[in-house]
Amino acid sequence: MANAFELRPYRAADEDAAIELWRQTWQQAYPSIDFTARVAWWRERWRSELVPNAAIIVAEQDGVLTGFVTIDGTGYLDQLVVDPAHWGSPLAGALVDEAKHLAPGGVTLLVNKDNARAIRFYERSGFTHAGEDVNPTSGRPVLKMAWRP
């Protein structure tokens, strides 16, 4: 049996693995979108918006990055990324629990309305529906979700 995952703070040396994991995961979730074409945009956003403004917790298993969560000082969870090979495992729940620990006043997020799997996961994790919006980057309809202690 494989070793359990370990959660730890993000390090600059994790950048390439985190960006590739983001690409693979989103490509699996939305196969009709070319996420490889978005990597340069994502790398710039990662470096300029997320790394300087959010706590990033990564999950490793056997020395391989298997997931990460970003949570900023306002409690906004921008990214929860889990290797598709670990979907359905305790990994995503552990990352969300870490985000809740880092934002004990509450966590908010946006999730694509057509991502039923993610919506069910967040509901099971104690999040409630808190409105609707449109993602300004993709133009896709999103649900606002919130967790309060």
mmCIF file of N, CA and C in Angstrom:
data_model
loop_
_atom_site.group_PDB
_atom_site.id
_atom_site.type_symbol
_atom_site.label_atom_id
_atom_site.label_comp_id
_atom_site.label_asym_id
_atom_site.label_seq_id
_atom_site.Cartn_x
_atom_site.Cartn_y
_atom_site.Cartn_z
ATOM 1 N N MET A 1 0.845 -1.191 0.000
ATOM 2 C CA MET A 1 0.000 0.000 0.000
ATOM 3 C C MET A 1 0.883 1.246 0.000
ATOM 4 N N ALA A 2 0.478 2.271 -0.736
ATOM 5 C CA ALA A 2 1.254 3.505 -0.835
ATOM 6 C C ALA A 2 1.268 4.234 0.500
ATOM 7 N N ASN A 3 2.298 5.013 0.699
ATOM 8 C CA ASN A 3 2.393 5.821 1.902
ATOM 9 C C ASN A 3 1.292 6.868 1.913
ATOM 10 N N ALA A 4 0.904 7.290 3.106
ATOM 11 C CA ALA A 4 -0.093 8.351 3.234
ATOM 12 C C ALA A 4 0.502 9.657 2.737
ATOM 13 N N PHE A 5 -0.361 10.589 2.391
ATOM 14 C CA PHE A 5 0.105 11.892 1.947
ATOM 15 C C PHE A 5 0.525 12.726 3.149
ATOM 16 N N GLU A 6 1.356 13.707 2.863
ATOM 17 C CA GLU A 6 1.836 14.651 3.868
ATOM 18 C C GLU A 6 1.441 16.050 3.422
ATOM 19 N N LEU A 7 0.900 16.854 4.326
ATOM 20 C CA LEU A 7 0.593 18.250 4.034
ATOM 21 C C LEU A 7 1.736 19.115 4.557
ATOM 22 N N ARG A 8 2.085 20.123 3.759
ATOM 23 C CA ARG A 8 3.148 21.040 4.174
ATOM 24 C C ARG A 8 2.974 22.353 3.424
ATOM 25 N N PRO A 9 3.625 23.420 3.923
ATOM 26 C CA PRO A 9 3.567 24.694 3.195
ATOM 27 C C PRO A 9 4.266 24.597 1.837
ATOM 28 N N TYR A 10 3.753 25.349 0.906
ATOM 29 C CA TYR A 10 4.335 25.464 -0.433
ATOM 30 C C TYR A 10 5.747 26.043 -0.344
ATOM 31 N N ARG A 11 6.616 25.551 -1.221
ATOM 32 C CA ARG A 11 7.972 26.095 -1.386
ATOM 33 C C ARG A 11 8.140 26.496 -2.852
ATOM 34 N N ALA A 12 8.985 27.466 -3.104
ATOM 35 C CA ALA A 12 9.210 27.939 -4.477
ATOM 36 C C ALA A 12 9.603 26.789 -5.410
ATOM 37 N N ALA A 13 10.308 25.797 -4.888
ATOM 38 C CA ALA A 13 10.723 24.649 -5.704
ATOM 39 C C ALA A 13 9.537 23.801 -6.168
ATOM 40 N N ASP A 14 8.352 24.027 -5.596
ATOM 41 C CA ASP A 14 7.144 23.285 -5.971
ATOM 42 C C ASP A 14 6.448 23.871 -7.202
ATOM 43 N N GLU A 15 6.911 25.030 -7.677
ATOM 44 C CA GLU A 15 6.154 25.743 -8.707
ATOM 45 C C GLU A 15 5.850 24.894 -9.938
ATOM 46 N N ASP A 16 6.849 24.307 -10.558
ATOM 47 C CA ASP A 16 6.603 23.551 -11.793
ATOM 48 C C ASP A 16 5.635 22.395 -11.559
ATOM 49 N N ALA A 17 5.808 21.668 -10.465
ATOM 50 C CA ALA A 17 4.917 20.538 -10.176
ATOM 51 C C ALA A 17 3.494 21.020 -9.916
ATOM 52 N N ALA A 18 3.351 22.138 -9.204
ATOM 53 C CA ALA A 18 2.015 22.667 -8.912
ATOM 54 C C ALA A 18 1.320 23.120 -10.192
ATOM 55 N N ILE A 19 2.053 23.783 -11.059
ATOM 56 C CA ILE A 19 1.451 24.258 -12.306
ATOM 57 C C ILE A 19 1.075 23.085 -13.210
ATOM 58 N N GLU A 20 1.912 22.087 -13.280
ATOM 59 C CA GLU A 20 1.577 20.912 -14.091
ATOM 60 C C GLU A 20 0.386 20.161 -13.504
ATOM 61 N N LEU A 21 0.324 20.068 -12.190
ATOM 62 C CA LEU A 21 -0.823 19.410 -11.548
ATOM 63 C C LEU A 21 -2.103 20.186 -11.837
ATOM 64 N N TRP A 22 -2.030 21.513 -11.789
ATOM 65 C CA TRP A 22 -3.187 22.350 -12.132
ATOM 66 C C TRP A 22 -3.638 22.041 -13.557
ATOM 67 N N ARG A 23 -2.690 22.008 -14.488
ATOM 68 C CA ARG A 23 -3.033 21.753 -15.893
ATOM 69 C C ARG A 23 -3.689 20.389 -16.068
ATOM 70 N N GLN A 24 -3.077 19.360 -15.503
ATOM 71 C CA GLN A 24 -3.609 18.001 -15.647
ATOM 72 C C GLN A 24 -5.007 17.873 -15.043
ATOM 73 N N THR A 25 -5.179 18.459 -13.877
ATOM 74 C CA THR A 25 -6.450 18.322 -13.168
ATOM 75 C C THR A 25 -7.580 19.035 -13.893
ATOM 76 N N TRP A 26 -7.322 20.270 -14.303
ATOM 77 C CA TRP A 26 -8.361 20.995 -15.023
ATOM 78 C C TRP A 26 -8.622 20.374 -16.393
ATOM 79 N N GLN A 27 -7.587 19.828 -17.035
ATOM 80 C CA GLN A 27 -7.791 19.166 -18.323
ATOM 81 C C GLN A 27 -8.700 17.957 -18.157
ATOM 82 N N GLN A 28 -8.537 17.209 -17.074
ATOM 83 C CA GLN A 28 -9.387 16.057 -16.788
ATOM 84 C C GLN A 28 -10.826 16.495 -16.535
ATOM 85 N N ALA A 29 -10.992 17.592 -15.784
ATOM 86 C CA ALA A 29 -12.336 18.065 -15.448
ATOM 87 C C ALA A 29 -13.054 18.666 -16.653
ATOM 88 N N TYR A 30 -12.303 19.321 -17.539
ATOM 89 C CA TYR A 30 -12.884 19.985 -18.709
ATOM 90 C C TYR A 30 -12.084 19.629 -19.956
ATOM 91 N N PRO A 31 -12.269 18.408 -20.480
ATOM 92 C CA PRO A 31 -11.453 17.944 -21.603
ATOM 93 C C PRO A 31 -11.612 18.760 -22.889
ATOM 94 N N SER A 32 -12.692 19.498 -23.028
ATOM 95 C CA SER A 32 -12.897 20.267 -24.260
ATOM 96 C C SER A 32 -12.100 21.576 -24.277
ATOM 97 N N ILE A 33 -11.482 21.945 -23.154
ATOM 98 C CA ILE A 33 -10.696 23.173 -23.073
ATOM 99 C C ILE A 33 -9.212 22.811 -23.114
ATOM 100 N N ASP A 34 -8.441 23.568 -23.880
ATOM 101 C CA ASP A 34 -7.003 23.314 -23.985
ATOM 102 C C ASP A 34 -6.275 24.062 -22.867
ATOM 103 N N PHE A 35 -6.046 23.378 -21.748
ATOM 104 C CA PHE A 35 -5.374 24.011 -20.616
ATOM 105 C C PHE A 35 -3.869 24.149 -20.839
ATOM 106 N N THR A 36 -3.308 23.366 -21.747
ATOM 107 C CA THR A 36 -1.892 23.542 -22.077
ATOM 108 C C THR A 36 -1.672 24.946 -22.638
ATOM 109 N N ALA A 37 -2.616 25.424 -23.419
ATOM 110 C CA ALA A 37 -2.512 26.767 -23.993
ATOM 111 C C ALA A 37 -2.627 27.852 -22.919
ATOM 112 N N ARG A 38 -3.127 27.511 -21.747
ATOM 113 C CA ARG A 38 -3.311 28.493 -20.671
ATOM 114 C C ARG A 38 -2.192 28.482 -19.638
ATOM 115 N N VAL A 39 -1.201 27.631 -19.807
ATOM 116 C CA VAL A 39 -0.164 27.488 -18.787
ATOM 117 C C VAL A 39 0.605 28.791 -18.558
ATOM 118 N N ALA A 40 0.972 29.515 -19.594
ATOM 119 C CA ALA A 40 1.724 30.758 -19.408
ATOM 120 C C ALA A 40 0.893 31.759 -18.601
ATOM 121 N N TRP A 41 -0.387 31.881 -18.940
ATOM 122 C CA TRP A 41 -1.290 32.761 -18.179
ATOM 123 C C TRP A 41 -1.356 32.310 -16.725
ATOM 124 N N TRP A 42 -1.518 30.997 -16.519
ATOM 125 C CA TRP A 42 -1.635 30.479 -15.163
ATOM 126 C C TRP A 42 -0.343 30.708 -14.375
ATOM 127 N N ARG A 43 0.802 30.475 -14.986
ATOM 128 C CA ARG A 43 2.082 30.684 -14.294
ATOM 129 C C ARG A 43 2.202 32.142 -13.835
ATOM 130 N N GLU A 44 1.833 33.072 -14.692
ATOM 131 C CA GLU A 44 1.887 34.490 -14.326
ATOM 132 C C GLU A 44 0.916 34.783 -13.183
ATOM 133 N N ARG A 45 -0.285 34.254 -13.256
ATOM 134 C CA ARG A 45 -1.263 34.464 -12.179
ATOM 135 C C ARG A 45 -0.763 33.823 -10.892
ATOM 136 N N TRP A 46 -0.215 32.631 -10.964
ATOM 137 C CA TRP A 46 0.335 31.923 -9.807
ATOM 138 C C TRP A 46 1.385 32.786 -9.112
ATOM 139 N N ARG A 47 2.322 33.304 -9.922
ATOM 140 C CA ARG A 47 3.439 34.081 -9.374
ATOM 141 C C ARG A 47 3.014 35.455 -8.860
ATOM 142 N N SER A 48 2.120 36.116 -9.570
ATOM 143 C CA SER A 48 1.800 37.504 -9.224
ATOM 144 C C SER A 48 0.616 37.648 -8.271
ATOM 145 N N GLU A 49 -0.318 36.689 -8.270
ATOM 146 C CA GLU A 49 -1.508 36.821 -7.434
ATOM 147 C C GLU A 49 -1.547 35.832 -6.276
ATOM 148 N N LEU A 50 -1.328 34.569 -6.554
ATOM 149 C CA LEU A 50 -1.538 33.561 -5.519
ATOM 150 C C LEU A 50 -0.365 33.432 -4.557
ATOM 151 N N VAL A 51 0.824 33.231 -5.077
ATOM 152 C CA VAL A 51 1.980 33.024 -4.190
ATOM 153 C C VAL A 51 2.169 34.197 -3.229
ATOM 154 N N PRO A 52 2.086 35.462 -3.689
ATOM 155 C CA PRO A 52 2.321 36.550 -2.732
ATOM 156 C C PRO A 52 1.140 36.838 -1.795
ATOM 157 N N ASN A 53 -0.060 36.377 -2.133
ATOM 158 C CA ASN A 53 -1.249 36.793 -1.388
ATOM 159 C C ASN A 53 -1.997 35.683 -0.678
ATOM 160 N N ALA A 54 -1.585 34.452 -0.828
ATOM 161 C CA ALA A 54 -2.337 33.339 -0.247
ATOM 162 C C ALA A 54 -1.397 32.386 0.476
ATOM 163 N N ALA A 55 -1.962 31.739 1.477
ATOM 164 C CA ALA A 55 -1.269 30.582 2.054
ATOM 165 C C ALA A 55 -1.520 29.431 1.095
ATOM 166 N N ILE A 56 -0.485 28.691 0.778
ATOM 167 C CA ILE A 56 -0.616 27.545 -0.123
ATOM 168 C C ILE A 56 -0.107 26.327 0.634
ATOM 169 N N ILE A 57 -0.977 25.352 0.759
ATOM 170 C CA ILE A 57 -0.619 24.093 1.394
ATOM 171 C C ILE A 57 -0.608 23.029 0.312
ATOM 172 N N VAL A 58 0.471 22.267 0.247
ATOM 173 C CA VAL A 58 0.572 21.211 -0.749
ATOM 174 C C VAL A 58 0.488 19.851 -0.068
ATOM 175 N N ALA A 59 0.068 18.880 -0.834
ATOM 176 C CA ALA A 59 0.050 17.488 -0.392
ATOM 177 C C ALA A 59 1.063 16.733 -1.227
ATOM 178 N N GLU A 60 1.861 15.919 -0.546
ATOM 179 C CA GLU A 60 2.844 15.073 -1.211
ATOM 180 C C GLU A 60 2.599 13.630 -0.820
ATOM 181 N N GLN A 61 2.823 12.758 -1.760
ATOM 182 C CA GLN A 61 2.785 11.326 -1.466
ATOM 183 C C GLN A 61 3.974 10.694 -2.170
ATOM 184 N N ASP A 62 4.790 10.016 -1.419
ATOM 185 C CA ASP A 62 5.999 9.383 -1.968
ATOM 186 C C ASP A 62 6.843 10.378 -2.766
ATOM 187 N N GLY A 63 6.944 11.620 -2.265
ATOM 188 C CA GLY A 63 7.763 12.641 -2.898
ATOM 189 C C GLY A 63 7.150 13.306 -4.111
ATOM 190 N N VAL A 64 5.886 12.998 -4.423
ATOM 191 C CA VAL A 64 5.211 13.562 -5.593
ATOM 192 C C VAL A 64 4.087 14.482 -5.126
ATOM 193 N N LEU A 65 4.014 15.674 -5.702
ATOM 194 C CA LEU A 65 2.943 16.614 -5.385
ATOM 195 C C LEU A 65 1.624 16.039 -5.895
ATOM 196 N N THR A 66 0.656 15.871 -4.986
ATOM 197 C CA THR A 66 -0.619 15.264 -5.364
ATOM 198 C C THR A 66 -1.803 16.205 -5.202
ATOM 199 N N GLY A 67 -1.567 17.387 -4.639
ATOM 200 C CA GLY A 67 -2.647 18.340 -4.485
ATOM 201 C C GLY A 67 -2.169 19.602 -3.814
ATOM 202 N N PHE A 68 -3.038 20.633 -3.861
ATOM 203 C CA PHE A 68 -2.761 21.863 -3.127
ATOM 204 C C PHE A 68 -4.044 22.655 -2.953
ATOM 205 N N VAL A 69 -4.002 23.538 -1.972
ATOM 206 C CA VAL A 69 -5.109 24.459 -1.729
ATOM 207 C C VAL A 69 -4.505 25.836 -1.496
ATOM 208 N N THR A 70 -5.200 26.868 -1.990
ATOM 209 C CA THR A 70 -4.783 28.247 -1.745
ATOM 210 C C THR A 70 -5.894 28.937 -0.962
ATOM 211 N N ILE A 71 -5.509 29.684 0.058
ATOM 212 C CA ILE A 71 -6.492 30.409 0.874
ATOM 213 C C ILE A 71 -5.880 31.759 1.229
ATOM 214 N N ASP A 72 -6.588 32.835 0.929
ATOM 215 C CA ASP A 72 -6.013 34.146 1.218
ATOM 216 C C ASP A 72 -6.467 34.652 2.588
ATOM 217 N N GLY A 73 -6.017 35.826 2.946
ATOM 218 C CA GLY A 73 -6.294 36.373 4.263
ATOM 219 C C GLY A 73 -7.748 36.714 4.518
ATOM 220 N N THR A 74 -8.551 36.804 3.464
ATOM 221 C CA THR A 74 -9.982 37.068 3.632
ATOM 222 C C THR A 74 -10.786 35.777 3.773
ATOM 223 N N GLY A 75 -10.113 34.628 3.626
ATOM 224 C CA GLY A 75 -10.807 33.346 3.668
ATOM 225 C C GLY A 75 -11.274 32.872 2.306
ATOM 226 N N TYR A 76 -10.798 33.503 1.247
ATOM 227 C CA TYR A 76 -11.191 33.074 -0.099
ATOM 228 C C TYR A 76 -10.310 31.922 -0.563
ATOM 229 N N LEU A 77 -10.934 30.808 -0.870
ATOM 230 C CA LEU A 77 -10.260 29.621 -1.390
ATOM 231 C C LEU A 77 -10.305 29.728 -2.910
ATOM 232 N N ASP A 78 -9.180 30.079 -3.503
ATOM 233 C CA ASP A 78 -9.124 30.260 -4.954
ATOM 234 C C ASP A 78 -8.953 28.941 -5.675
ATOM 235 N N GLN A 79 -8.093 28.067 -5.146
ATOM 236 C CA GLN A 79 -7.804 26.809 -5.836
ATOM 237 C C GLN A 79 -7.765 25.634 -4.862
ATOM 238 N N LEU A 80 -8.467 24.590 -5.217
ATOM 239 C CA LEU A 80 -8.326 23.275 -4.594
ATOM 240 C C LEU A 80 -8.052 22.332 -5.750
ATOM 241 N N VAL A 81 -6.836 21.819 -5.811
ATOM 242 C CA VAL A 81 -6.416 20.974 -6.925
ATOM 243 C C VAL A 81 -5.943 19.647 -6.349
ATOM 244 N N VAL A 82 -6.537 18.566 -6.859
ATOM 245 C CA VAL A 82 -6.172 17.216 -6.425
ATOM 246 C C VAL A 82 -5.960 16.365 -7.663
ATOM 247 N N ASP A 83 -4.837 15.681 -7.699
ATOM 248 C CA ASP A 83 -4.541 14.765 -8.797
ATOM 249 C C ASP A 83 -5.756 13.858 -9.025
ATOM 250 N N PRO A 84 -6.253 13.754 -10.264
ATOM 251 C CA PRO A 84 -7.415 12.911 -10.523
ATOM 252 C C PRO A 84 -7.263 11.473 -10.014
ATOM 253 N N ALA A 85 -6.044 10.972 -9.930
ATOM 254 C CA ALA A 85 -5.831 9.620 -9.394
ATOM 255 C C ALA A 85 -6.226 9.543 -7.914
ATOM 256 N N HIS A 86 -6.367 10.695 -7.264
ATOM 257 C CA HIS A 86 -6.719 10.738 -5.842
ATOM 258 C C HIS A 86 -8.125 11.274 -5.602
ATOM 259 N N TRP A 87 -8.899 11.490 -6.679
ATOM 260 C CA TRP A 87 -10.281 11.928 -6.499
ATOM 261 C C TRP A 87 -11.022 10.835 -5.735
ATOM 262 N N GLY A 88 -11.806 11.230 -4.766
ATOM 263 C CA GLY A 88 -12.550 10.275 -3.950
ATOM 264 C C GLY A 88 -11.773 9.797 -2.733
ATOM 265 N N SER A 89 -10.494 10.158 -2.640
ATOM 266 C CA SER A 89 -9.690 9.789 -1.474
ATOM 267 C C SER A 89 -9.862 10.872 -0.395
ATOM 268 N N PRO A 90 -9.294 10.667 0.783
ATOM 269 C CA PRO A 90 -9.391 11.692 1.834
ATOM 270 C C PRO A 90 -8.562 12.958 1.559
ATOM 271 N N LEU A 91 -7.799 12.991 0.489
ATOM 272 C CA LEU A 91 -6.883 14.097 0.243
ATOM 273 C C LEU A 91 -7.582 15.448 0.140
ATOM 274 N N ALA A 92 -8.611 15.568 -0.679
ATOM 275 C CA ALA A 92 -9.296 16.856 -0.847
ATOM 276 C C ALA A 92 -9.886 17.332 0.477
ATOM 277 N N GLY A 93 -10.465 16.421 1.234
ATOM 278 C CA GLY A 93 -11.024 16.790 2.533
ATOM 279 C C GLY A 93 -9.958 17.307 3.478
ATOM 280 N N ALA A 94 -8.789 16.696 3.457
ATOM 281 C CA ALA A 94 -7.698 17.141 4.322
ATOM 282 C C ALA A 94 -7.233 18.543 3.915
ATOM 283 N N LEU A 95 -7.176 18.812 2.616
ATOM 284 C CA LEU A 95 -6.774 20.140 2.152
ATOM 285 C C LEU A 95 -7.818 21.193 2.528
ATOM 286 N N VAL A 96 -9.096 20.864 2.403
ATOM 287 C CA VAL A 96 -10.149 21.812 2.798
ATOM 288 C C VAL A 96 -10.117 22.033 4.309
ATOM 289 N N ASP A 97 -9.894 20.972 5.069
ATOM 290 C CA ASP A 97 -9.777 21.136 6.519
ATOM 291 C C ASP A 97 -8.629 22.074 6.868
ATOM 292 N N GLU A 98 -7.531 21.982 6.140
ATOM 293 C CA GLU A 98 -6.393 22.876 6.375
ATOM 294 C C GLU A 98 -6.780 24.317 6.045
ATOM 295 N N ALA A 99 -7.520 24.516 4.960
ATOM 296 C CA ALA A 99 -7.981 25.866 4.607
ATOM 297 C C ALA A 99 -8.887 26.415 5.708
ATOM 298 N N LYS A 100 -9.770 25.585 6.246
ATOM 299 C CA LYS A 100 -10.643 26.020 7.347
ATOM 300 C C LYS A 100 -9.815 26.387 8.573
ATOM 301 N N HIS A 101 -8.784 25.640 8.833
ATOM 302 C CA HIS A 101 -7.895 25.928 9.964
ATOM 303 C C HIS A 101 -7.194 27.279 9.768
ATOM 304 N N LEU A 102 -6.783 27.568 8.538
ATOM 305 C CA LEU A 102 -6.091 28.819 8.239
ATOM 306 C C LEU A 102 -7.033 30.012 8.155
ATOM 307 N N ALA A 103 -8.317 29.757 7.967
ATOM 308 C CA ALA A 103 -9.333 30.822 7.884
ATOM 309 C C ALA A 103 -10.479 30.472 8.833
ATOM 310 N N PRO A 104 -10.224 30.508 10.136
ATOM 311 C CA PRO A 104 -11.234 30.039 11.092
ATOM 312 C C PRO A 104 -12.504 30.877 11.134
ATOM 313 N N GLY A 105 -12.468 32.076 10.559
ATOM 314 C CA GLY A 105 -13.671 32.898 10.519
ATOM 315 C C GLY A 105 -14.625 32.516 9.409
ATOM 316 N N GLY A 106 -14.171 31.692 8.483
ATOM 317 C CA GLY A 106 -15.016 31.261 7.375
ATOM 318 C C GLY A 106 -14.246 31.215 6.075
ATOM 319 N N VAL A 107 -14.750 30.392 5.167
ATOM 320 C CA VAL A 107 -14.130 30.195 3.856
ATOM 321 C C VAL A 107 -15.194 30.420 2.792
ATOM 322 N N THR A 108 -14.828 31.150 1.754
ATOM 323 C CA THR A 108 -15.711 31.328 0.600
ATOM 324 C C THR A 108 -14.984 30.852 -0.641
ATOM 325 N N LEU A 109 -15.752 30.517 -1.662
ATOM 326 C CA LEU A 109 -15.171 30.065 -2.926
ATOM 327 C C LEU A 109 -16.186 30.206 -4.031
ATOM 328 N N LEU A 110 -15.700 30.106 -5.255
ATOM 329 C CA LEU A 110 -16.538 30.033 -6.447
ATOM 330 C C LEU A 110 -16.274 28.696 -7.103
ATOM 331 N N VAL A 111 -17.334 28.051 -7.565
ATOM 332 C CA VAL A 111 -17.204 26.764 -8.247
ATOM 333 C C VAL A 111 -18.078 26.798 -9.498
ATOM 334 N N ASN A 112 -17.562 26.274 -10.595
ATOM 335 C CA ASN A 112 -18.343 26.238 -11.831
ATOM 336 C C ASN A 112 -19.658 25.504 -11.596
ATOM 337 N N LYS A 113 -20.764 26.095 -12.053
ATOM 338 C CA LYS A 113 -22.081 25.485 -11.844
ATOM 339 C C LYS A 113 -22.204 24.122 -12.506
ATOM 340 N N ASP A 114 -21.420 23.880 -13.551
ATOM 341 C CA ASP A 114 -21.508 22.587 -14.233
ATOM 342 C C ASP A 114 -20.550 21.549 -13.640
ATOM 343 N N ASN A 115 -19.874 21.877 -12.542
ATOM 344 C CA ASN A 115 -18.947 20.948 -11.910
ATOM 345 C C ASN A 115 -19.660 20.263 -10.733
ATOM 346 N N ALA A 116 -20.588 19.368 -11.082
ATOM 347 C CA ALA A 116 -21.432 18.718 -10.072
ATOM 348 C C ALA A 116 -20.605 17.947 -9.045
ATOM 349 N N ARG A 117 -19.540 17.322 -9.478
ATOM 350 C CA ARG A 117 -18.689 16.549 -8.556
ATOM 351 C C ARG A 117 -18.121 17.460 -7.467
ATOM 352 N N ALA A 118 -17.577 18.611 -7.872
ATOM 353 C CA ALA A 118 -17.000 19.549 -6.904
ATOM 354 C C ALA A 118 -18.078 20.124 -5.997
ATOM 355 N N ILE A 119 -19.225 20.461 -6.541
ATOM 356 C CA ILE A 119 -20.318 21.017 -5.727
ATOM 357 C C ILE A 119 -20.727 20.009 -4.653
ATOM 358 N N ARG A 120 -20.901 18.741 -5.025
ATOM 359 C CA ARG A 120 -21.253 17.715 -4.027
ATOM 360 C C ARG A 120 -20.175 17.599 -2.953
ATOM 361 N N PHE A 121 -18.910 17.643 -3.370
ATOM 362 C CA PHE A 121 -17.809 17.570 -2.412
ATOM 363 C C PHE A 121 -17.890 18.728 -1.420
ATOM 364 N N TYR A 122 -18.056 19.952 -1.914
ATOM 365 C CA TYR A 122 -18.105 21.101 -1.016
ATOM 366 C C TYR A 122 -19.320 21.029 -0.090
ATOM 367 N N GLU A 123 -20.443 20.587 -0.596
ATOM 368 C CA GLU A 123 -21.623 20.419 0.263
ATOM 369 C C GLU A 123 -21.337 19.422 1.380
ATOM 370 N N ARG A 124 -20.710 18.286 1.051
ATOM 371 C CA ARG A 124 -20.356 17.290 2.078
ATOM 372 C C ARG A 124 -19.339 17.849 3.068
ATOM 373 N N SER A 125 -18.570 18.855 2.643
ATOM 374 C CA SER A 125 -17.558 19.470 3.498
ATOM 375 C C SER A 125 -18.115 20.625 4.322
ATOM 376 N N GLY A 126 -19.422 20.814 4.300
ATOM 377 C CA GLY A 126 -20.058 21.825 5.141
ATOM 378 C C GLY A 126 -20.294 23.174 4.492
ATOM 379 N N PHE A 127 -20.056 23.289 3.199
ATOM 380 C CA PHE A 127 -20.290 24.551 2.501
ATOM 381 C C PHE A 127 -21.752 24.659 2.097
ATOM 382 N N THR A 128 -22.263 25.881 2.103
ATOM 383 C CA THR A 128 -23.633 26.145 1.668
ATOM 384 C C THR A 128 -23.596 27.077 0.456
ATOM 385 N N HIS A 129 -24.692 27.070 -0.272
ATOM 386 C CA HIS A 129 -24.807 27.951 -1.431
ATOM 387 C C HIS A 129 -25.014 29.374 -0.930
ATOM 388 N N ALA A 130 -24.276 30.309 -1.524
ATOM 389 C CA ALA A 130 -24.331 31.697 -1.064
ATOM 390 C C ALA A 130 -24.542 32.665 -2.230
ATOM 391 N N GLY A 131 -25.081 32.174 -3.333
ATOM 392 C CA GLY A 131 -25.351 33.042 -4.471
ATOM 393 C C GLY A 131 -24.782 32.488 -5.757
ATOM 394 N N GLU A 132 -24.930 33.274 -6.803
ATOM 395 C CA GLU A 132 -24.439 32.904 -8.127
ATOM 396 C C GLU A 132 -23.695 34.081 -8.720
ATOM 397 N N ASP A 133 -22.844 33.792 -9.688
ATOM 398 C CA ASP A 133 -22.056 34.838 -10.331
ATOM 399 C C ASP A 133 -21.593 34.303 -11.678
ATOM 400 N N VAL A 134 -20.748 35.067 -12.336
ATOM 401 C CA VAL A 134 -20.127 34.655 -13.588
ATOM 402 C C VAL A 134 -18.622 34.830 -13.403
ATOM 403 N N ASN A 135 -17.852 33.809 -13.770
ATOM 404 C CA ASN A 135 -16.405 33.901 -13.680
ATOM 405 C C ASN A 135 -15.937 34.962 -14.669
ATOM 406 N N PRO A 136 -15.233 36.002 -14.192
ATOM 407 C CA PRO A 136 -14.837 37.079 -15.097
ATOM 408 C C PRO A 136 -13.808 36.650 -16.146
ATOM 409 N N THR A 137 -13.061 35.584 -15.876
ATOM 410 C CA THR A 137 -12.059 35.119 -16.832
ATOM 411 C C THR A 137 -12.675 34.222 -17.896
ATOM 412 N N SER A 138 -13.447 33.216 -17.449
ATOM 413 C CA SER A 138 -13.972 32.225 -18.391
ATOM 414 C C SER A 138 -15.359 32.567 -18.918
ATOM 415 N N GLY A 139 -16.090 33.418 -18.194
ATOM 416 C CA GLY A 139 -17.471 33.715 -18.576
ATOM 417 C C GLY A 139 -18.448 32.628 -18.169
ATOM 418 N N ARG A 140 -17.970 31.593 -17.482
ATOM 419 C CA ARG A 140 -18.830 30.489 -17.059
ATOM 420 C C ARG A 140 -19.629 30.887 -15.816
ATOM 421 N N PRO A 141 -20.873 30.394 -15.718
ATOM 422 C CA PRO A 141 -21.646 30.626 -14.492
ATOM 423 C C PRO A 141 -21.025 29.863 -13.322
ATOM 424 N N VAL A 142 -20.974 30.513 -12.169
ATOM 425 C CA VAL A 142 -20.399 29.909 -10.970
ATOM 426 C C VAL A 142 -21.366 30.043 -9.806
ATOM 427 N N LEU A 143 -21.202 29.141 -8.862
ATOM 428 C CA LEU A 143 -21.900 29.237 -7.585
ATOM 429 C C LEU A 143 -20.936 29.812 -6.568
ATOM 430 N N LYS A 144 -21.451 30.696 -5.739
ATOM 431 C CA LYS A 144 -20.699 31.129 -4.573
ATOM 432 C C LYS A 144 -21.049 30.148 -3.470
ATOM 433 N N MET A 145 -20.027 29.671 -2.762
ATOM 434 C CA MET A 145 -20.261 28.756 -1.650
ATOM 435 C C MET A 145 -19.496 29.278 -0.447
ATOM 436 N N ALA A 146 -20.022 28.971 0.735
ATOM 437 C CA ALA A 146 -19.403 29.469 1.957
ATOM 438 C C ALA A 146 -19.463 28.430 3.057
ATOM 439 N N TRP A 147 -18.425 28.430 3.873
ATOM 440 C CA TRP A 147 -18.383 27.633 5.107
ATOM 441 C C TRP A 147 -18.192 28.611 6.251
ATOM 442 N N ARG A 148 -19.029 28.448 7.277
ATOM 443 C CA ARG A 148 -18.901 29.252 8.488
ATOM 444 C C ARG A 148 -18.789 28.295 9.668
ATOM 445 N N PRO A 149 -17.921 28.638 10.625
ATOM 446 C CA PRO A 149 -17.773 27.761 11.803
ATOM 447 C C PRO A 149 -19.029 27.722 12.653
#
